[in-house]
PDB file of N, CA and C in Angstrom:
ATOM      1  N   UNK S   1       0.901  -1.179  -0.005  1.00 57.00           N
ATOM      2  CA  UNK S   1       0.019  -0.087   0.159  1.00 57.00           C
ATOM      3  C   UNK S   1       0.922   1.206  -0.026  1.00 57.00           C
ATOM      4  N   UNK S   2       0.498   2.316  -0.820  1.00 59.00           N
ATOM      5  CA  UNK S   2       1.276   3.427  -0.824  1.00 59.00           C
ATOM      6  C   UNK S   2       0.848   4.302   0.477  1.00 59.00           C
ATOM      7  N   UNK S   3       1.703   4.416   1.174  1.00 60.00           N
ATOM      8  CA  UNK S   3       1.420   5.070   2.386  1.00 60.00           C
ATOM      9  C   UNK S   3       0.918   6.674   2.328  1.00 60.00           C
ATOM     10  N   UNK S   4       1.278   7.345   0.984  1.00 65.00           N
ATOM     11  CA  UNK S   4       1.037   8.571   0.596  1.00 65.00           C
ATOM     12  C   UNK S   4      -0.413   8.477   0.289  1.00 65.00           C
ATOM     13  N   UNK S   5      -0.985   7.542  -0.121  1.00 70.00           N
ATOM     14  CA  UNK S   5      -2.506   7.380  -0.569  1.00 70.00           C
ATOM     15  C   UNK S   5      -3.419   6.809   0.773  1.00 70.00           C
ATOM     16  N   UNK S   6      -2.517   6.401   1.836  1.00 71.00           N
ATOM     17  CA  UNK S   6      -3.432   5.922   2.909  1.00 71.00           C
ATOM     18  C   UNK S   6      -4.060   7.169   3.597  1.00 71.00           C
ATOM     19  N   UNK S   7      -5.634   6.771   3.555  1.00 74.00           N
ATOM     20  CA  UNK S   7      -6.521   7.776   4.118  1.00 74.00           C
ATOM     21  C   UNK S   7      -7.600   6.969   5.113  1.00 74.00           C
ATOM     22  N   UNK S   8      -7.441   7.115   6.333  1.00 83.00           N
ATOM     23  CA  UNK S   8      -8.324   6.300   7.425  1.00 83.00           C
ATOM     24  C   UNK S   8      -9.740   6.878   7.091  1.00 83.00           C
ATOM     25  N   UNK S   9      -9.798   7.929   6.716  1.00 84.00           N
ATOM     26  CA  UNK S   9     -11.257   8.451   6.852  1.00 84.00           C
ATOM     27  C   UNK S   9     -11.923   7.932   5.380  1.00 84.00           C
ATOM     28  N   UNK S  10     -11.087   7.816   4.429  1.00 86.00           N
ATOM     29  CA  UNK S  10     -11.661   7.462   3.214  1.00 86.00           C
ATOM     30  C   UNK S  10     -11.765   5.833   3.072  1.00 86.00           C
ATOM     31  N   UNK S  11     -11.084   5.196   3.499  1.00 86.00           N
ATOM     32  CA  UNK S  11     -11.121   3.836   3.579  1.00 86.00           C
ATOM     33  C   UNK S  11     -10.996   2.949   4.830  1.00 86.00           C
ATOM     34  N   UNK S  12     -12.246   3.321   5.691  1.00 92.00           N
ATOM     35  CA  UNK S  12     -12.186   2.823   7.132  1.00 92.00           C
ATOM     36  C   UNK S  12     -12.449   1.188   6.997  1.00 92.00           C
ATOM     37  N   UNK S  13     -12.954   0.584   6.223  1.00 92.00           N
ATOM     38  CA  UNK S  13     -13.173  -0.881   6.396  1.00 92.00           C
ATOM     39  C   UNK S  13     -11.820  -1.528   6.104  1.00 92.00           C
ATOM     40  N   UNK S  14     -11.183  -0.989   5.195  1.00 91.00           N
ATOM     41  CA  UNK S  14      -9.626  -1.453   4.784  1.00 91.00           C
ATOM     42  C   UNK S  14      -8.786  -1.595   6.187  1.00 91.00           C
ATOM     43  N   UNK S  15      -8.955  -0.608   6.725  1.00 92.00           N
ATOM     44  CA  UNK S  15      -7.929  -0.441   8.114  1.00 92.00           C
ATOM     45  C   UNK S  15      -8.524  -1.163   9.018  1.00 92.00           C
ATOM     46  N   UNK S  16      -9.687  -1.155   9.300  1.00 95.00           N
ATOM     47  CA  UNK S  16     -10.221  -2.039  10.316  1.00 95.00           C
ATOM     48  C   UNK S  16     -10.178  -3.619  10.199  1.00 95.00           C
ATOM     49  N   UNK S  17     -10.391  -4.052   8.902  1.00 94.00           N
ATOM     50  CA  UNK S  17     -10.218  -5.464   8.653  1.00 94.00           C
ATOM     51  C   UNK S  17      -8.650  -5.676   8.923  1.00 94.00           C
ATOM     52  N   UNK S  18      -7.792  -4.958   8.404  1.00 93.00           N
ATOM     53  CA  UNK S  18      -6.192  -5.163   8.650  1.00 93.00           C
ATOM     54  C   UNK S  18      -5.721  -5.201  10.031  1.00 93.00           C
ATOM     55  N   UNK S  19      -6.410  -4.240  10.633  1.00 94.00           N
ATOM     56  CA  UNK S  19      -6.042  -4.362  12.095  1.00 94.00           C
ATOM     57  C   UNK S  19      -6.544  -5.554  13.039  1.00 94.00           C
ATOM     58  N   UNK S  20      -7.724  -5.848  12.460  1.00 93.00           N
ATOM     59  CA  UNK S  20      -8.293  -7.040  13.318  1.00 93.00           C
ATOM     60  C   UNK S  20      -7.709  -8.258  12.819  1.00 93.00           C
ATOM     61  N   UNK S  21      -7.346  -8.452  11.674  1.00 92.00           N
ATOM     62  CA  UNK S  21      -6.536  -9.840  11.284  1.00 92.00           C
ATOM     63  C   UNK S  21      -5.164  -9.756  11.468  1.00 92.00           C
ATOM     64  N   UNK S  22      -4.487  -8.603  11.507  1.00 93.00           N
ATOM     65  CA  UNK S  22      -3.090  -8.605  11.549  1.00 93.00           C
ATOM     66  C   UNK S  22      -2.379  -7.797  12.541  1.00 93.00           C
ATOM     67  N   UNK S  23      -3.155  -6.930  13.345  1.00 92.00           N
ATOM     68  CA  UNK S  23      -2.838  -5.835  14.017  1.00 92.00           C
ATOM     69  C   UNK S  23      -2.566  -6.521  15.575  1.00 92.00           C
ATOM     70  N   UNK S  24      -1.832  -5.688  16.254  1.00 94.00           N
ATOM     71  CA  UNK S  24      -1.715  -6.224  17.852  1.00 94.00           C
ATOM     72  C   UNK S  24      -2.680  -5.365  18.785  1.00 94.00           C
ATOM     73  N   UNK S  25      -2.425  -5.309  19.899  1.00 93.00           N
ATOM     74  CA  UNK S  25      -3.350  -4.558  20.969  1.00 93.00           C
ATOM     75  C   UNK S  25      -2.961  -3.208  20.762  1.00 93.00           C
ATOM     76  N   UNK S  26      -1.967  -2.834  20.840  1.00 95.00           N
ATOM     77  CA  UNK S  26      -1.559  -1.287  20.355  1.00 95.00           C
ATOM     78  C   UNK S  26      -2.347  -0.839  19.238  1.00 95.00           C
ATOM     79  N   UNK S  27      -2.340  -1.547  18.038  1.00 94.00           N
ATOM     80  CA  UNK S  27      -2.925  -1.167  17.006  1.00 94.00           C
ATOM     81  C   UNK S  27      -4.579  -1.206  17.165  1.00 94.00           C
ATOM     82  N   UNK S  28      -4.943  -1.924  17.819  1.00 93.00           N
ATOM     83  CA  UNK S  28      -6.422  -2.151  18.076  1.00 93.00           C
ATOM     84  C   UNK S  28      -6.827  -0.900  18.939  1.00 93.00           C
ATOM     85  N   UNK S  29      -5.981  -0.446  20.180  1.00 95.00           N
ATOM     86  CA  UNK S  29      -6.511   0.523  20.853  1.00 95.00           C
ATOM     87  C   UNK S  29      -6.467   1.956  19.960  1.00 95.00           C
ATOM     88  N   UNK S  30      -5.518   2.089  19.188  1.00 93.00           N
ATOM     89  CA  UNK S  30      -5.266   3.307  18.373  1.00 93.00           C
ATOM     90  C   UNK S  30      -6.490   3.368  17.311  1.00 93.00           C
ATOM     91  N   UNK S  31      -6.862   2.243  16.641  1.00 94.00           N
ATOM     92  CA  UNK S  31      -8.172   2.162  15.788  1.00 94.00           C
ATOM     93  C   UNK S  31      -9.434   2.577  16.526  1.00 94.00           C
ATOM     94  N   UNK S  32      -9.602   1.910  17.875  1.00 95.00           N
ATOM     95  CA  UNK S  32     -10.785   2.218  18.612  1.00 95.00           C
ATOM     96  C   UNK S  32     -10.937   3.434  19.013  1.00 95.00           C
ATOM     97  N   UNK S  33      -9.863   4.231  19.426  1.00 95.00           N
ATOM     98  CA  UNK S  33      -9.697   5.581  19.851  1.00 95.00           C
ATOM     99  C   UNK S  33     -10.202   6.537  18.573  1.00 95.00           C
ATOM    100  N   UNK S  34      -9.736   6.035  17.370  1.00 95.00           N
ATOM    101  CA  UNK S  34      -9.834   6.956  16.203  1.00 95.00           C
ATOM    102  C   UNK S  34     -11.433   6.624  15.858  1.00 95.00           C
ATOM    103  N   UNK S  35     -11.795   5.633  15.603  1.00 95.00           N
ATOM    104  CA  UNK S  35     -13.216   5.355  15.120  1.00 95.00           C
ATOM    105  C   UNK S  35     -14.365   5.303  15.930  1.00 95.00           C
ATOM    106  N   UNK S  36     -13.902   4.674  17.102  1.00 95.00           N
ATOM    107  CA  UNK S  36     -15.054   4.537  18.209  1.00 95.00           C
ATOM    108  C   UNK S  36     -15.679   2.932  17.827  1.00 95.00           C
ATOM    109  N   UNK S  37     -16.280   2.148  18.893  1.00 95.00           N
ATOM    110  CA  UNK S  37     -16.602   0.895  18.599  1.00 95.00           C
ATOM    111  C   UNK S  37     -17.818   0.768  17.782  1.00 95.00           C
ATOM    112  N   UNK S  38     -18.791   1.755  17.724  1.00 96.00           N
ATOM    113  CA  UNK S  38     -20.018   1.690  16.962  1.00 96.00           C
ATOM    114  C   UNK S  38     -19.570   1.812  15.363  1.00 96.00           C
ATOM    115  N   UNK S  39     -18.735   2.567  15.127  1.00 96.00           N
ATOM    116  CA  UNK S  39     -18.170   2.933  13.541  1.00 96.00           C
ATOM    117  C   UNK S  39     -17.474   1.559  13.252  1.00 96.00           C
ATOM    118  N   UNK S  40     -16.776   0.974  14.003  1.00 96.00           N
ATOM    119  CA  UNK S  40     -15.915  -0.247  13.749  1.00 96.00           C
ATOM    120  C   UNK S  40     -16.783  -1.432  13.440  1.00 96.00           C
ATOM    121  N   UNK S  41     -17.849  -1.573  14.431  1.00 96.00           N
ATOM    122  CA  UNK S  41     -18.782  -2.682  14.164  1.00 96.00           C
ATOM    123  C   UNK S  41     -19.780  -2.255  12.949  1.00 96.00           C
ATOM    124  N   UNK S  42     -20.112  -1.082  12.505  1.00 96.00           N
ATOM    125  CA  UNK S  42     -20.820  -0.860  11.474  1.00 96.00           C
ATOM    126  C   UNK S  42     -20.109  -1.174  10.132  1.00 96.00           C
ATOM    127  N   UNK S  43     -18.937  -0.956  10.145  1.00 95.00           N
ATOM    128  CA  UNK S  43     -17.991  -1.251   9.106  1.00 95.00           C
ATOM    129  C   UNK S  43     -17.731  -2.822   9.051  1.00 95.00           C
ATOM    130  N   UNK S  44     -17.622  -3.435  10.119  1.00 94.00           N
ATOM    131  CA  UNK S  44     -17.469  -5.033  10.032  1.00 94.00           C
ATOM    132  C   UNK S  44     -18.678  -5.654   9.401  1.00 94.00           C
ATOM    133  N   UNK S  45     -19.832  -4.999   9.960  1.00 95.00           N
ATOM    134  CA  UNK S  45     -21.040  -5.748   9.311  1.00 95.00           C
ATOM    135  C   UNK S  45     -21.030  -5.853   7.875  1.00 95.00           C
ATOM    136  N   UNK S  46     -20.508  -4.834   7.293  1.00 93.00           N
ATOM    137  CA  UNK S  46     -20.516  -4.663   5.692  1.00 93.00           C
ATOM    138  C   UNK S  46     -19.343  -5.761   5.068  1.00 93.00           C
ATOM    139  N   UNK S  47     -18.330  -6.259   5.675  1.00 92.00           N
ATOM    140  CA  UNK S  47     -17.268  -6.880   5.180  1.00 92.00           C
ATOM    141  C   UNK S  47     -17.606  -8.105   4.532  1.00 92.00           C
ATOM    142  N   UNK S  48     -17.032  -8.432   3.354  1.00 91.00           N
ATOM    143  CA  UNK S  48     -17.565  -9.763   2.653  1.00 91.00           C
ATOM    144  C   UNK S  48     -16.610 -10.832   3.353  1.00 91.00           C
ATOM    145  N   UNK S  49     -15.451 -10.701   3.879  1.00 90.00           N
ATOM    146  CA  UNK S  49     -14.874 -11.556   4.434  1.00 90.00           C
ATOM    147  C   UNK S  49     -14.144 -11.048   5.853  1.00 90.00           C
ATOM    148  N   UNK S  50     -13.934 -12.084   6.561  1.00 90.00           N
ATOM    149  CA  UNK S  50     -13.503 -11.531   8.034  1.00 90.00           C
ATOM    150  C   UNK S  50     -13.114 -12.867   8.670  1.00 90.00           C
ATOM    151  N   UNK S  51     -11.914 -12.989   9.176  1.00 89.00           N
ATOM    152  CA  UNK S  51     -11.485 -14.268   9.757  1.00 89.00           C
ATOM    153  C   UNK S  51     -12.437 -14.755  11.007  1.00 89.00           C
ATOM    154  N   UNK S  52     -12.871 -15.909  11.191  1.00 90.00           N
ATOM    155  CA  UNK S  52     -13.706 -16.423  12.148  1.00 90.00           C
ATOM    156  C   UNK S  52     -13.276 -15.823  13.626  1.00 90.00           C
ATOM    157  N   UNK S  53     -12.042 -15.940  13.940  1.00 92.00           N
ATOM    158  CA  UNK S  53     -11.669 -15.582  15.178  1.00 92.00           C
ATOM    159  C   UNK S  53     -11.867 -13.980  15.356  1.00 92.00           C
ATOM    160  N   UNK S  54     -11.790 -13.258  14.243  1.00 93.00           N
ATOM    161  CA  UNK S  54     -11.855 -11.948  14.434  1.00 93.00           C
ATOM    162  C   UNK S  54     -13.356 -11.495  14.674  1.00 93.00           C
ATOM    163  N   UNK S  55     -14.173 -12.174  13.986  1.00 93.00           N
ATOM    164  CA  UNK S  55     -15.519 -12.125  14.057  1.00 93.00           C
ATOM    165  C   UNK S  55     -16.285 -12.582  15.265  1.00 93.00           C
ATOM    166  N   UNK S  56     -15.701 -13.403  15.893  1.00 94.00           N
ATOM    167  CA  UNK S  56     -16.139 -13.736  17.274  1.00 94.00           C
ATOM    168  C   UNK S  56     -15.630 -12.732  18.438  1.00 94.00           C
ATOM    169  N   UNK S  57     -14.466 -12.219  18.105  1.00 94.00           N
ATOM    170  CA  UNK S  57     -13.966 -11.067  19.053  1.00 94.00           C
ATOM    171  C   UNK S  57     -14.768  -9.728  18.940  1.00 94.00           C
ATOM    172  N   UNK S  58     -15.237  -9.400  17.556  1.00 95.00           N
ATOM    173  CA  UNK S  58     -16.033  -8.241  17.447  1.00 95.00           C
ATOM    174  C   UNK S  58     -17.402  -8.425  17.919  1.00 95.00           C
ATOM    175  N   UNK S  59     -17.991  -9.549  17.799  1.00 95.00           N
ATOM    176  CA  UNK S  59     -19.300  -9.952  18.437  1.00 95.00           C
ATOM    177  C   UNK S  59     -19.291  -9.853  20.058  1.00 95.00           C
ATOM    178  N   UNK S  60     -18.304 -10.351  20.467  1.00 96.00           N
ATOM    179  CA  UNK S  60     -18.073 -10.421  22.045  1.00 96.00           C
ATOM    180  C   UNK S  60     -17.952  -9.149  22.503  1.00 96.00           C
ATOM    181  N   UNK S  61     -17.322  -8.194  21.916  1.00 95.00           N
ATOM    182  CA  UNK S  61     -17.105  -7.010  22.551  1.00 95.00           C
ATOM    183  C   UNK S  61     -18.148  -5.866  22.302  1.00 95.00           C
ATOM    184  N   UNK S  62     -19.002  -6.243  21.340  1.00 95.00           N
ATOM    185  CA  UNK S  62     -19.987  -5.337  20.836  1.00 95.00           C
ATOM    186  C   UNK S  62     -21.421  -5.842  21.218  1.00 95.00           C
ATOM    187  N   UNK S  63     -21.378  -7.086  21.908  1.00 96.00           N
ATOM    188  CA  UNK S  63     -22.714  -8.026  22.195  1.00 96.00           C
ATOM    189  C   UNK S  63     -23.567  -7.991  20.956  1.00 96.00           C
ATOM    190  N   UNK S  64     -23.104  -8.363  19.722  1.00 95.00           N
ATOM    191  CA  UNK S  64     -24.029  -8.570  18.647  1.00 95.00           C
ATOM    192  C   UNK S  64     -23.651 -10.245  18.296  1.00 95.00           C
ATOM    193  N   UNK S  65     -24.661 -10.502  17.228  1.00 94.00           N
ATOM    194  CA  UNK S  65     -24.631 -11.865  16.747  1.00 94.00           C
ATOM    195  C   UNK S  65     -24.033 -12.087  15.556  1.00 94.00           C
ATOM    196  N   UNK S  66     -23.325 -13.078  15.246  1.00 92.00           N
ATOM    197  CA  UNK S  66     -22.638 -13.321  14.079  1.00 92.00           C
ATOM    198  C   UNK S  66     -23.286 -13.279  12.996  1.00 92.00           C
ATOM    199  N   UNK S  67     -24.809 -13.661  13.127  1.00 92.00           N
ATOM    200  CA  UNK S  67     -25.770 -13.538  12.015  1.00 92.00           C
ATOM    201  C   UNK S  67     -25.917 -12.042  11.251  1.00 92.00           C
ATOM    202  N   UNK S  68     -25.670 -11.107  12.084  1.00 93.00           N
ATOM    203  CA  UNK S  68     -25.716  -9.767  11.700  1.00 93.00           C
ATOM    204  C   UNK S  68     -24.685  -9.338  10.685  1.00 93.00           C
ATOM    205  N   UNK S  69     -23.813  -9.977  10.464  1.00 92.00           N
ATOM    206  CA  UNK S  69     -22.621  -9.732   9.653  1.00 92.00           C
ATOM    207  C   UNK S  69     -22.710 -10.363   8.357  1.00 92.00           C
ATOM    208  N   UNK S  70     -22.156  -9.577   7.414  1.00 91.00           N
ATOM    209  CA  UNK S  70     -22.353 -10.077   5.809  1.00 91.00           C
ATOM    210  C   UNK S  70     -21.228 -11.383   5.749  1.00 91.00           C
ATOM    211  N   UNK S  71     -20.168 -11.243   6.408  1.00 89.00           N
ATOM    212  CA  UNK S  71     -19.232 -12.342   6.353  1.00 89.00           C
ATOM    213  C   UNK S  71     -19.693 -13.531   6.672  1.00 89.00           C
ATOM    214  N   UNK S  72     -20.523 -13.647   7.626  1.00 86.00           N
ATOM    215  CA  UNK S  72     -21.162 -14.769   8.185  1.00 86.00           C
ATOM    216  C   UNK S  72     -21.884 -15.673   7.362  1.00 86.00           C
ATOM    217  N   UNK S  73     -22.734 -14.814   6.292  1.00 83.00           N
ATOM    218  CA  UNK S  73     -23.442 -15.446   5.306  1.00 83.00           C
ATOM    219  C   UNK S  73     -22.587 -15.741   3.918  1.00 83.00           C
ATOM    220  N   UNK S  74     -21.327 -15.161   3.832  1.00 77.00           N
ATOM    221  CA  UNK S  74     -20.746 -15.352   2.527  1.00 77.00           C
ATOM    222  C   UNK S  74     -19.250 -16.306   2.669  1.00 77.00           C
ATOM    223  N   UNK S  75     -19.337 -17.196   3.718  1.00 67.00           N
ATOM    224  CA  UNK S  75     -18.193 -17.822   3.972  1.00 67.00           C
ATOM    225  C   UNK S  75     -17.849 -18.672   2.661  1.00 67.00           C
ATOM    226  N   UNK S  76     -16.632 -19.241   2.632  1.00 59.00           N
ATOM    227  CA  UNK S  76     -16.409 -19.895   1.497  1.00 59.00           C
ATOM    228  C   UNK S  76     -16.937 -21.483   1.616  1.00 59.00           C
ATOM    229  N   UNK S  77     -17.584 -21.974   0.646  1.00 58.00           N
ATOM    230  CA  UNK S  77     -18.144 -23.314   0.761  1.00 58.00           C
ATOM    231  C   UNK S  77     -17.262 -24.368   1.056  1.00 58.00           C
ATOM    232  N   UNK S  78     -15.943 -24.265   0.468  1.00 55.00           N
ATOM    233  CA  UNK S  78     -14.715 -25.156   0.766  1.00 55.00           C
ATOM    234  C   UNK S  78     -13.804 -24.256   1.661  1.00 55.00           C
ATOM    235  N   UNK S  79     -13.762 -24.450   3.070  1.00 61.00           N
ATOM    236  CA  UNK S  79     -12.906 -23.575   3.819  1.00 61.00           C
ATOM    237  C   UNK S  79     -11.536 -24.301   3.754  1.00 61.00           C
ATOM    238  N   UNK S  80     -10.476 -23.427   3.947  1.00 61.00           N
ATOM    239  CA  UNK S  80      -9.139 -23.978   3.968  1.00 61.00           C
ATOM    240  C   UNK S  80      -9.084 -24.840   5.411  1.00 61.00           C
ATOM    241  N   UNK S  81      -8.158 -25.737   5.339  1.00 66.00           N
ATOM    242  CA  UNK S  81      -8.194 -26.626   6.473  1.00 66.00           C
ATOM    243  C   UNK S  81      -7.705 -26.027   7.848  1.00 66.00           C
ATOM    244  N   UNK S  82      -7.115 -24.900   7.875  1.00 64.00           N
ATOM    245  CA  UNK S  82      -6.576 -24.078   9.282  1.00 64.00           C
ATOM    246  C   UNK S  82      -7.743 -23.140   9.590  1.00 64.00           C
ATOM    247  N   UNK S  83      -8.901 -23.093   8.799  1.00 57.00           N
ATOM    248  CA  UNK S  83     -10.098 -22.329   9.191  1.00 57.00           C
ATOM    249  C   UNK S  83     -11.214 -22.885   9.554  1.00 57.00           C
ATOM    250  N   UNK S  84     -11.427 -24.187  10.281  1.00 53.00           N
ATOM    251  CA  UNK S  84     -12.540 -24.826  10.402  1.00 53.00           C
ATOM    252  C   UNK S  84     -13.324 -24.373  11.722  1.00 53.00           C
TER     253      UNK S  84
END
């Protein structure tokens, strides 16, 4: 990614997904302070793909159900062996 083109306000879903899947707790704290939990949940509900562990985490901290998320309904029909 070209860091000159990185805009957290223009592409929130991209940053949220990357931090959830690859970030550490410091990254998560920064993301949460920048967007706030309601905005993060709103963007996560629109994501096509999200790691099952990340989905469980976001559901647990926001007290929502996995069925509310698009990625829950659009899972791969043949999951990879490490994502059971």
